[in-house]
XYZ file of C-alpha atoms in Angstrom:
165
model
C -58.727 21.400 16.051
C -55.011 21.925 16.424
C -54.992 19.682 19.519
C -56.837 16.925 17.599
C -54.340 17.203 14.746
C -51.430 16.837 17.198
C -53.024 13.734 18.737
C -53.518 12.182 15.285
C -49.900 12.922 14.296
C -48.629 11.497 17.575
C -50.807 8.397 17.151
C -49.597 7.864 13.578
C -46.032 8.295 14.746
C -46.532 5.601 17.349
C -48.424 3.199 15.114
C -45.738 3.040 12.422
C -43.185 1.101 14.464
C -45.907 -1.149 15.871
C -46.996 -2.105 12.353
C -43.364 -2.645 11.313
C -42.767 -4.651 14.478
C -45.842 -6.755 13.715
C -44.640 -7.370 10.154
C -41.184 -8.296 11.376
C -42.691 -10.694 13.951
C -44.605 -12.378 11.138
C -41.409 -12.637 9.083
C -39.527 -14.195 12.006
C -42.335 -16.643 12.721
C -42.407 -17.677 9.039
C -38.608 -18.047 9.151
C -38.711 -20.200 12.280
C -41.317 -22.476 10.747
C -39.519 -22.661 7.375
C -36.259 -23.494 9.167
C -37.961 -26.222 11.183
C -37.403 -24.581 14.558
C -40.822 -25.758 15.703
C -40.009 -29.382 14.887
C -36.431 -29.184 16.185
C -37.783 -29.820 19.650
C -38.308 -33.462 18.691
C -34.545 -33.765 18.212
C -34.005 -32.059 21.568
C -36.322 -34.555 23.254
C -34.409 -37.409 21.580
C -31.156 -35.980 22.958
C -32.701 -35.968 26.418
C -33.559 -39.644 25.937
C -29.885 -40.300 25.194
C -28.871 -38.334 28.270
C -31.280 -40.399 30.358
C -29.659 -43.606 29.096
C -26.238 -42.237 30.053
C -27.631 -41.233 33.428
C -28.738 -44.818 34.058
C -25.167 -45.955 33.399
C -23.656 -43.246 35.593
C -26.039 -44.019 38.447
C -25.338 -47.716 37.992
C -29.038 -48.483 37.934
C -29.520 -52.131 38.794
C -31.969 -54.417 37.028
C -34.344 -54.275 40.010
C -34.318 -50.441 39.810
C -34.889 -50.158 36.048
C -38.705 -49.979 36.223
C -38.715 -47.136 38.771
C -35.913 -45.331 36.888
C -37.842 -45.666 33.628
C -40.998 -44.322 35.289
C -39.048 -41.380 36.724
C -37.502 -40.575 33.330
C -40.933 -40.735 31.674
C -42.222 -38.219 34.227
C -39.226 -35.953 33.566
C -39.781 -36.314 29.814
C -43.474 -35.382 30.152
C -42.571 -32.351 32.242
C -39.985 -31.262 29.656
C -42.516 -31.606 26.839
C -45.027 -29.581 28.829
C -42.629 -26.847 29.933
C -40.415 -26.673 26.825
C -42.758 -26.779 23.857
C -43.110 -24.650 20.751
C -45.933 -22.567 22.221
C -43.676 -21.676 25.166
C -40.573 -20.997 23.081
C -42.069 -19.224 20.057
C -42.439 -15.688 21.459
C -38.980 -15.546 23.096
C -37.403 -16.985 19.932
C -39.122 -14.350 17.799
C -37.868 -11.643 20.165
C -34.362 -13.099 19.989
C -34.279 -13.079 16.191
C -35.737 -9.569 16.061
C -33.040 -8.335 18.432
C -30.194 -9.741 16.335
C -31.265 -9.596 12.690
C -32.406 -6.800 10.427
C -35.534 -7.112 8.327
C -33.360 -7.605 5.245
C -31.403 -10.422 6.907
C -34.630 -12.064 8.028
C -36.060 -11.877 4.508
C -32.854 -13.367 3.056
C -32.887 -16.227 5.558
C -36.573 -16.846 4.925
C -35.928 -17.002 1.173
C -33.117 -19.495 1.767
C -35.143 -21.769 4.045
C -38.070 -21.685 1.643
C -35.743 -22.774 -1.194
C -35.070 -26.386 -2.196
C -31.577 -26.217 -0.684
C -32.901 -24.658 2.514
C -35.485 -27.410 2.915
C -32.745 -30.000 2.313
C -30.743 -28.407 5.125
C -33.802 -28.514 7.403
C -34.416 -32.207 6.674
C -30.779 -33.225 7.181
C -29.972 -31.002 10.157
C -31.336 -33.277 12.906
C -29.112 -36.129 11.718
C -26.116 -33.791 11.360
C -26.711 -32.361 14.843
C -27.114 -35.815 16.403
C -23.871 -36.977 14.785
C -22.060 -33.828 15.900
C -23.299 -34.385 19.457
C -21.924 -37.935 19.365
C -18.574 -36.643 18.124
C -18.507 -34.011 20.879
C -19.472 -36.539 23.562
C -16.756 -38.919 22.369
C -14.162 -36.158 22.431
C -15.293 -35.107 25.900
C -14.781 -38.660 27.184
C -11.128 -38.298 26.224
C -10.779 -34.685 27.362
C -12.700 -34.839 30.661
C -10.075 -36.906 32.542
C -7.410 -34.460 31.388
C -9.480 -31.529 32.638
C -9.953 -33.265 35.975
C -6.216 -33.999 36.223
C -5.357 -30.382 35.405
C -7.907 -29.092 37.911
C -6.583 -31.397 40.618
C -3.008 -30.186 39.970
C -4.190 -26.571 40.048
C -6.036 -27.143 43.330
C -2.861 -28.615 44.847
C -0.785 -25.684 43.584
C -3.336 -23.225 44.926
C -3.316 -24.970 48.289
C 0.513 -24.763 48.433
C 0.411 -21.094 47.415
C -2.097 -20.282 50.160
C 0.033 -22.035 52.774
C 3.098 -20.088 51.583
C 1.254 -16.768 51.797
């Protein structure tokens, strides 16, 4: 009898965190859906489309090569959609949120994203993110040559230093 009681107590002790963990997972999943994380992938795919267009410019794809390049990019896009979809990302994202936020923080965020203001943020965020990416890309066009110039100067200095040593 005493052994059975110990097993029951041990089992109850183990099941408490599992139930809490399960409840927290449900909270995180609700938060991710309320915040539009599941639909954010569409914006990510659109960004990839923009990257593909830039890639065509960088590779100097000629008119005669456009059809094969387009076919290749469609294959890459299909692979991305297959490999990086919500079903694939959901569990790791839930784990990530659980590792960094308390239950109280999760509940507060969920309440925000379920609010009118939170839903407004969700609806506007893809446009805000796309615009911020354009700003960043534009700034990088100006900064990248400077980085390359600095790196080239450093490489020359390093080469001189190594010869001197």
